[in-house]
Every structure is written in structure tokens, then in C-alpha cells.
mmCIF file of C-alpha atoms in Angstrom:
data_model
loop_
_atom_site.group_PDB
_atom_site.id
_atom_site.type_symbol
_atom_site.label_atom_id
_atom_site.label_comp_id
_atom_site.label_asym_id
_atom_site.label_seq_id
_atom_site.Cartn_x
_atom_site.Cartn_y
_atom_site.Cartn_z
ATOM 1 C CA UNK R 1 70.982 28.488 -26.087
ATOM 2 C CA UNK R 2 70.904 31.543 -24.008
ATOM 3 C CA UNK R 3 68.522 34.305 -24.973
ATOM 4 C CA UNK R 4 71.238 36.662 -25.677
ATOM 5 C CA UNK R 5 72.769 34.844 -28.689
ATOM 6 C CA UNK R 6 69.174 33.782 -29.738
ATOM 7 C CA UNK R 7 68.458 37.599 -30.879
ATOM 8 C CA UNK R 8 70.224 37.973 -34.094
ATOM 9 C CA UNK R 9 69.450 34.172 -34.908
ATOM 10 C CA UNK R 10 65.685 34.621 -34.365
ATOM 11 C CA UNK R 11 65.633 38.125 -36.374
ATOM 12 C CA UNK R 12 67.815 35.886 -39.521
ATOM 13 C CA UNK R 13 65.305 33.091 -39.156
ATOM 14 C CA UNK R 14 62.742 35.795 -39.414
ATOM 15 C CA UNK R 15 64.120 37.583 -42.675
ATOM 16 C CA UNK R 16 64.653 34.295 -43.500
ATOM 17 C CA UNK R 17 61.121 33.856 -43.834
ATOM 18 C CA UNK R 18 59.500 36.852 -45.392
ATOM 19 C CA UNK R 19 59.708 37.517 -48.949
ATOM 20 C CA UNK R 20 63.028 38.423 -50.373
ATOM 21 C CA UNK R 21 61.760 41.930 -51.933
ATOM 22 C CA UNK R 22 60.809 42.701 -48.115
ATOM 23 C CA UNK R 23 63.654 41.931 -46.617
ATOM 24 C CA UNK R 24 65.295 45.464 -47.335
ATOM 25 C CA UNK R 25 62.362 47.282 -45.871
ATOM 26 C CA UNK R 26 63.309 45.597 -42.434
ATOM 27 C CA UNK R 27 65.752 47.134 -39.406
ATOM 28 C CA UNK R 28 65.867 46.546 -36.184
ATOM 29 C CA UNK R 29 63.854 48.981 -33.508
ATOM 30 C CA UNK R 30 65.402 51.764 -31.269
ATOM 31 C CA UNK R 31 64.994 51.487 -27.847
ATOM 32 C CA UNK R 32 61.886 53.672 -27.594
ATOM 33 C CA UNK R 33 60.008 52.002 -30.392
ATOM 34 C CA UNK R 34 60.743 48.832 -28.671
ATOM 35 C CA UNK R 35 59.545 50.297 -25.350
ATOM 36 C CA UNK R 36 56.354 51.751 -26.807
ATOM 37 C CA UNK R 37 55.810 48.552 -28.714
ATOM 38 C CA UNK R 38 55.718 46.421 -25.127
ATOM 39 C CA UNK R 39 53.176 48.909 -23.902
ATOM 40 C CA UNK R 40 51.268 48.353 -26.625
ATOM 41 C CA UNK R 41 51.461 44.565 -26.610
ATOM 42 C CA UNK R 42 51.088 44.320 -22.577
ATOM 43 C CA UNK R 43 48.980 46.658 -21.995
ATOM 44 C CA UNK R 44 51.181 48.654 -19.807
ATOM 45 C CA UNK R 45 54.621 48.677 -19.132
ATOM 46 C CA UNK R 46 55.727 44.912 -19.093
ATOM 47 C CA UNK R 47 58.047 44.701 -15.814
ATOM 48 C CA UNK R 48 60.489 41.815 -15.395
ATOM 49 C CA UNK R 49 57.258 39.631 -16.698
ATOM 50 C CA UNK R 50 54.311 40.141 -18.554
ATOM 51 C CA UNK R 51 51.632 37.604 -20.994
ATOM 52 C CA UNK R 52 49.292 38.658 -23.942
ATOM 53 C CA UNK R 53 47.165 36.095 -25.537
ATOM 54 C CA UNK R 54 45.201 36.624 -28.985
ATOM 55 C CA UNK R 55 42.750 34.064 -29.420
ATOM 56 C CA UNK R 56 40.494 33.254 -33.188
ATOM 57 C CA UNK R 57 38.088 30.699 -33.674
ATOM 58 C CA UNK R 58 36.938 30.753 -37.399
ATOM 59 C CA UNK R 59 33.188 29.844 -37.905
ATOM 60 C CA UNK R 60 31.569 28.178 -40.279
ATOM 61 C CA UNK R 61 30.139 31.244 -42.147
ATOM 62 C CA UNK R 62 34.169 32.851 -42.679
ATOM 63 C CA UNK R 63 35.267 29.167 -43.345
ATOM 64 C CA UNK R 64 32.779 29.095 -46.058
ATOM 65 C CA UNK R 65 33.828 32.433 -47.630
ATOM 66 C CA UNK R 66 37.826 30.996 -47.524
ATOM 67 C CA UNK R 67 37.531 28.085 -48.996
ATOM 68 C CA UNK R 68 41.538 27.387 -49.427
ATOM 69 C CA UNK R 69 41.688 28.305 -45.647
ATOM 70 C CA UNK R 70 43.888 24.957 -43.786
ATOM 71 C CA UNK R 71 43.553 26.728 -39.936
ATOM 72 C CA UNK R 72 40.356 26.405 -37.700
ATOM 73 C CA UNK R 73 41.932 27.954 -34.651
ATOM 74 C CA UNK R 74 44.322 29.733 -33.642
ATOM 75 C CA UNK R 75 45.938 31.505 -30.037
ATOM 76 C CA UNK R 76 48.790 32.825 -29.741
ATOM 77 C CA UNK R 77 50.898 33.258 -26.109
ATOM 78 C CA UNK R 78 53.183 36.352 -26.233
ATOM 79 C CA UNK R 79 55.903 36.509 -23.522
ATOM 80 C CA UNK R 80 58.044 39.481 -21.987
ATOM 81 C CA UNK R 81 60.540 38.106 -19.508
ATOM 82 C CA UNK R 82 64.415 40.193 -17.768
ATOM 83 C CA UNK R 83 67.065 38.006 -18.188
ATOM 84 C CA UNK R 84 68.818 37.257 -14.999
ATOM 85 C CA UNK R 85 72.189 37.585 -17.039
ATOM 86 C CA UNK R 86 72.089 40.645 -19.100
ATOM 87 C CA UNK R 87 69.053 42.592 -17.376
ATOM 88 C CA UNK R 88 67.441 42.640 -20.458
ATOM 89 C CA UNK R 89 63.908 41.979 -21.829
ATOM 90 C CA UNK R 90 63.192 39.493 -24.133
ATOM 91 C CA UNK R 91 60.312 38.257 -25.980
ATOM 92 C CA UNK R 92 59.058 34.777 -26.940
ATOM 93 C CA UNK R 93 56.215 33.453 -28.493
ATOM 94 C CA UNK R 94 54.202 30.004 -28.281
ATOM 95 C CA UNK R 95 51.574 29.863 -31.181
ATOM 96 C CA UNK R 96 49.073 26.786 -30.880
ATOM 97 C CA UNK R 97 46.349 26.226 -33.992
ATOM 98 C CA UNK R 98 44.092 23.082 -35.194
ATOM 99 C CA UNK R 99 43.732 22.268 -38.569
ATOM 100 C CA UNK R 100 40.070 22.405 -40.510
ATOM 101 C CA UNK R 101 40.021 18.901 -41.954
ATOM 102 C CA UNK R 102 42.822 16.977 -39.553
ATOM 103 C CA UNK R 103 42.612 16.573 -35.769
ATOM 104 C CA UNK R 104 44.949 16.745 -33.072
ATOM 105 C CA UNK R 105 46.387 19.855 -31.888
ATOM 106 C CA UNK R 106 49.887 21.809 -33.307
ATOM 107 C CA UNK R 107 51.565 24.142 -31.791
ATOM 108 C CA UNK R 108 55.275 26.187 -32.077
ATOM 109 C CA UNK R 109 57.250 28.654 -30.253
ATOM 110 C CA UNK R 110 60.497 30.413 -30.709
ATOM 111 C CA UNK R 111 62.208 33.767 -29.604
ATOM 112 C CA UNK R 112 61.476 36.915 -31.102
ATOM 113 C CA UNK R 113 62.847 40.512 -31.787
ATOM 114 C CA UNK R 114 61.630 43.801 -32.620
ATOM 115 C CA UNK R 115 61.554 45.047 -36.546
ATOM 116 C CA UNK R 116 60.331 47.803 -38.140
ATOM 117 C CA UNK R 117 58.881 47.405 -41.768
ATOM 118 C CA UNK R 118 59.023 50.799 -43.211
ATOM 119 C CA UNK R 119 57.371 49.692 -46.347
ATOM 120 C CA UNK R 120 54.378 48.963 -44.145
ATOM 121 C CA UNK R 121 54.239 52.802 -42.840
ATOM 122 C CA UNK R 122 56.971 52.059 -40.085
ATOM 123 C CA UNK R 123 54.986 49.364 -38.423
ATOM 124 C CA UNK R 124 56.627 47.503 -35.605
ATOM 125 C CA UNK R 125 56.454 43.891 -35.737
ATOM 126 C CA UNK R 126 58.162 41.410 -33.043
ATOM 127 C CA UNK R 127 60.222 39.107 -35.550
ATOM 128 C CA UNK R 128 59.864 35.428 -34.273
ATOM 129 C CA UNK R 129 61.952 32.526 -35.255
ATOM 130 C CA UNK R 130 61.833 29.138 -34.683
ATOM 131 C CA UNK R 131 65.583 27.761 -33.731
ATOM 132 C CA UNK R 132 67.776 25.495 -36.694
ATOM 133 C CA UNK R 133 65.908 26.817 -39.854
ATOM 134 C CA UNK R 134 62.401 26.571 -38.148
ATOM 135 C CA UNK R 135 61.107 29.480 -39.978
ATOM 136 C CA UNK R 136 58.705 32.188 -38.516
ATOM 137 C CA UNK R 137 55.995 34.536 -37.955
ATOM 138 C CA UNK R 138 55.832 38.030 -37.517
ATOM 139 C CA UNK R 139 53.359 39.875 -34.965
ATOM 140 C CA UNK R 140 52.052 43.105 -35.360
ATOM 141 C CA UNK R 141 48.794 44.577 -33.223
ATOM 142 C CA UNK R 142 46.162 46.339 -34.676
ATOM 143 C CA UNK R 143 46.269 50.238 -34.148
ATOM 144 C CA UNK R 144 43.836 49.880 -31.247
ATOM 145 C CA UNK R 145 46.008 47.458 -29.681
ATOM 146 C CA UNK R 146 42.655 44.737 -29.299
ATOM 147 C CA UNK R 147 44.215 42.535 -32.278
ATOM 148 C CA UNK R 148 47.215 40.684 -33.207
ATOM 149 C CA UNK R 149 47.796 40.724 -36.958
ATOM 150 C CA UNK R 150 50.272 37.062 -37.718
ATOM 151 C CA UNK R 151 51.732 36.691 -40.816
ATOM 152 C CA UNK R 152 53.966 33.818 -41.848
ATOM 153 C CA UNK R 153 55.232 32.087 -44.819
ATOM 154 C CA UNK R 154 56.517 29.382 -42.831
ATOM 155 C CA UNK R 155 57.153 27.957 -39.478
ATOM 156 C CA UNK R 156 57.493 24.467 -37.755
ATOM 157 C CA UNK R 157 54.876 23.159 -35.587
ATOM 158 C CA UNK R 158 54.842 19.594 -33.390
ATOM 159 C CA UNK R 159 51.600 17.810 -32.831
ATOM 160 C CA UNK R 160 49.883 17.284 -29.882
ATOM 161 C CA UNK R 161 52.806 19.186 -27.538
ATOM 162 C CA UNK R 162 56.020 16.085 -29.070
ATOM 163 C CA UNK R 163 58.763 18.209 -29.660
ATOM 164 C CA UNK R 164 60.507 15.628 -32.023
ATOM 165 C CA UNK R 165 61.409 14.520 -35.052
ATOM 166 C CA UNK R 166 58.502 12.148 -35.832
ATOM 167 C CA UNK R 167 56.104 14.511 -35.287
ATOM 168 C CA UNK R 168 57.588 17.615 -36.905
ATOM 169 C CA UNK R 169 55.861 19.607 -39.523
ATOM 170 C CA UNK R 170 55.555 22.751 -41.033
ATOM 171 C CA UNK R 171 52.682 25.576 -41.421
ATOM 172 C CA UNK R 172 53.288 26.836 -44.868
ATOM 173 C CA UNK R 173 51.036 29.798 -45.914
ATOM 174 C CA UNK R 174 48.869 29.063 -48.536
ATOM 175 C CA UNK R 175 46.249 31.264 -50.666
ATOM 176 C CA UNK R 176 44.413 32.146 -46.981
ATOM 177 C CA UNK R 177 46.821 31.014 -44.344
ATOM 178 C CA UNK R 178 49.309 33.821 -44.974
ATOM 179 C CA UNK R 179 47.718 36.382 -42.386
ATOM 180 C CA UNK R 180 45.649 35.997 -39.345
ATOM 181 C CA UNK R 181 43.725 38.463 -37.021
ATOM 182 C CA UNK R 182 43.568 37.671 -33.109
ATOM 183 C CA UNK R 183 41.269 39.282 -30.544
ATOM 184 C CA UNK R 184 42.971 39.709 -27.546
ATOM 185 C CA UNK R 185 41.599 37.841 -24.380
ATOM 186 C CA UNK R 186 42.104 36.603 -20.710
ATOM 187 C CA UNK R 187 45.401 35.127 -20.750
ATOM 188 C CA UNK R 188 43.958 32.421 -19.070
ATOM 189 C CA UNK R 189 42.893 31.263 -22.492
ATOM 190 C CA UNK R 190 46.138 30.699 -23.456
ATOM 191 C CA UNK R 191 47.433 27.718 -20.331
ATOM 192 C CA UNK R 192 46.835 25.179 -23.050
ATOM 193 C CA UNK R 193 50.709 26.415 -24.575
ATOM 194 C CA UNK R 194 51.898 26.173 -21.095
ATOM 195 C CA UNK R 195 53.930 23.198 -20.069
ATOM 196 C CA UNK R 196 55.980 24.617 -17.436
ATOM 197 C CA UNK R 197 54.038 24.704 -13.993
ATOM 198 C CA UNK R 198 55.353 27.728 -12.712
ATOM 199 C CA UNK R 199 55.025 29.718 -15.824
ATOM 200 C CA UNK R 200 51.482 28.662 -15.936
ATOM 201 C CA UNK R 201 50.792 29.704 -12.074
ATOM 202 C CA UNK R 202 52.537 33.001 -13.071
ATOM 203 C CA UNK R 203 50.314 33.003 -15.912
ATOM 204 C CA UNK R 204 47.265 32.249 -14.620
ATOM 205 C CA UNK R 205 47.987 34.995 -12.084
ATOM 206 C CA UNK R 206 48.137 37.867 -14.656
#
């Protein structure tokens, strides 16, 4: 599917996700809040390519206060990249997490688009879908840009990097899995969602 026609599907699969009284508060960025937004997120203007990764490991002390808590871990890859068709820049995402009390490693990743959720005080989000009814998340940063805040309801993750259907499965939010805070780091930190070997020598180069 080519990134163009991907837009309006990912920002559907988003609203598709969030709570139905919410889904009014949502419209799509102009082009400055979406250009202020990438400076924000990549630390800079992004070029024709720019990373961010946002990285949590929960310990045992915050486990113990969240009892209902399912996620360990969690990064999160965010992507800026010109199409070579319609010179524009598009976002993706590639979110990887392990559970608390299973093992093996899930991750997801999807397109996304820029929202703003005037209910939340005009906050830009990037809207990010998962493609045929995959659900979503939505990433925000905090407002000294060190954070990113994810909040989904739910998306569909693969285990241990299989992208089919035997190993398909879902993230639902639960009591403490609907929002999680990620310090930004090395983007380094994120070549574990990398498959691609280029991507991750471009990555590892950032």
C-alpha cells in the first residue's frame, strides 16, 4: 500500500480506536502544527529522514504499586521519512513491549498521522494505525519534549518479530495498560524493531 493512501486509513484506524465521546474532539493538523510537532519529536527539523526512540523499563517497586499492570517493557521507534513519489513526509511507528508474566517478545508497527485533540488543550498527537482493523496508539511528547506519552485501547502485536496469522494478538488496555510514559534515549536502543539492514545502518548512524 503506498504511504499516500495509508494516511486517511491510519487516521480511521486511529479514531477507530479511541473512545467514541473523543472522537469529535479530533481534526487533523495544519501544516505548521505538523511542522512544529516533527521538531519537537526529532529534535530538530527532521530532513528527508529522521528516528526517535522512547524507551521504559518498569521496576519492581512501580510493578508493585500497579498491580493490574500486563507490560514490563516497552520502546517505541518513531520514523520521519520523504516519499520519493509525492515529496512528502510521513511518519511510522514500530512499538516493541514484553509482557510481566509471559515471555517472548511482541512488537507492532503501522503508519501514522498528525491529530489534534482539542479536548486535551490542543495537544498534538501522531495518530497511528495498524493496517486491516489493527487498531492503534496515539503518541504525544511530554511538554519538555524528553517523554513520549502512548495511549491505546487497542492494537495488534506479533510475537517474537512473525508477522502472521498464528502468532497474531492484540494489546488491549486494561485498568493500567491504557497510558505509558517513555524517556527518550539513543536511538541505538531501539535496532531491536529493525529488520531492514539498511534502515538499521541509517539508524544506527543517527
Amino acid at each position: 500500500m503506498k504511504l499516500a493512501f495509508a494516511v486517511p486509513l491510519t487516521l480511521a484506524a486511529f479514531i477507530g480506536a479511541v473512545r467514541a465521546e473523543d472522537a469529535s474532539d479530533i481534526h487533523e493538523t495544519n501544516q505548521t502544527e505538523a511542522e512544529t510537532f516533527n521538531a519537537r519529536m526529532y529534535a530538530g527539523p527532521p530532513g528527508s529522514k529522521a528516528y526517535a526512540c522512547f524507551i521504559r523499563r518498569y521496576d519492581a517497586e512501580h510493578l508493585a504499586r500497579h498491580p493490574r499492570q500486563k507490560v514490563a517493557s516497552m520502546k517505541l521507534l518513531v520514523s520521519a521519512e520523504t516519499d520519493a513519489e509525492d515529496k512528502q513526509l510521513h511518519n511510522s511507528f514500530r512499538l516493541g513491549f514484553r509482557y510481566r508474566h509471559r515471555s517472548g517478545d511482541f512488537d507492532s508497527s503501522g503508519s501514522c498521522h498528525h491529530v489534534v485533540f482539542v479536548k486535551d488543550g490542543s495537544e498534538v498527537r501522531l495518530a497511528c494505525g495498524v493496517d486491516c482493523e489493527g487498531g492503534g496508539i496515539g503518541v504525544a511528547l511530554s511538554k519538555d519534549n524528553k517523554s513520549a506519552i502512548v495511549r491505546l485501547a487497542r492494537v495488534r502485536v506479533w510475537q517474537n518479530n512473525k508477522p502472521d496469522d498464528d502468532a497474531e494478538q492484540s494489546l488491549v488496555a486494561g485498568a493500567d495498560d491504557g497510558i505509558f510514559r517513555l524517556d527518550r534515549t539513543d536511538t541505538g536502543e531501539c535496532a531491536s524493531l529493525v529488520t531492514d539492514r539498511k534502515e538499521l545502518a541509517a539508524l544506527r548512524h543517527k
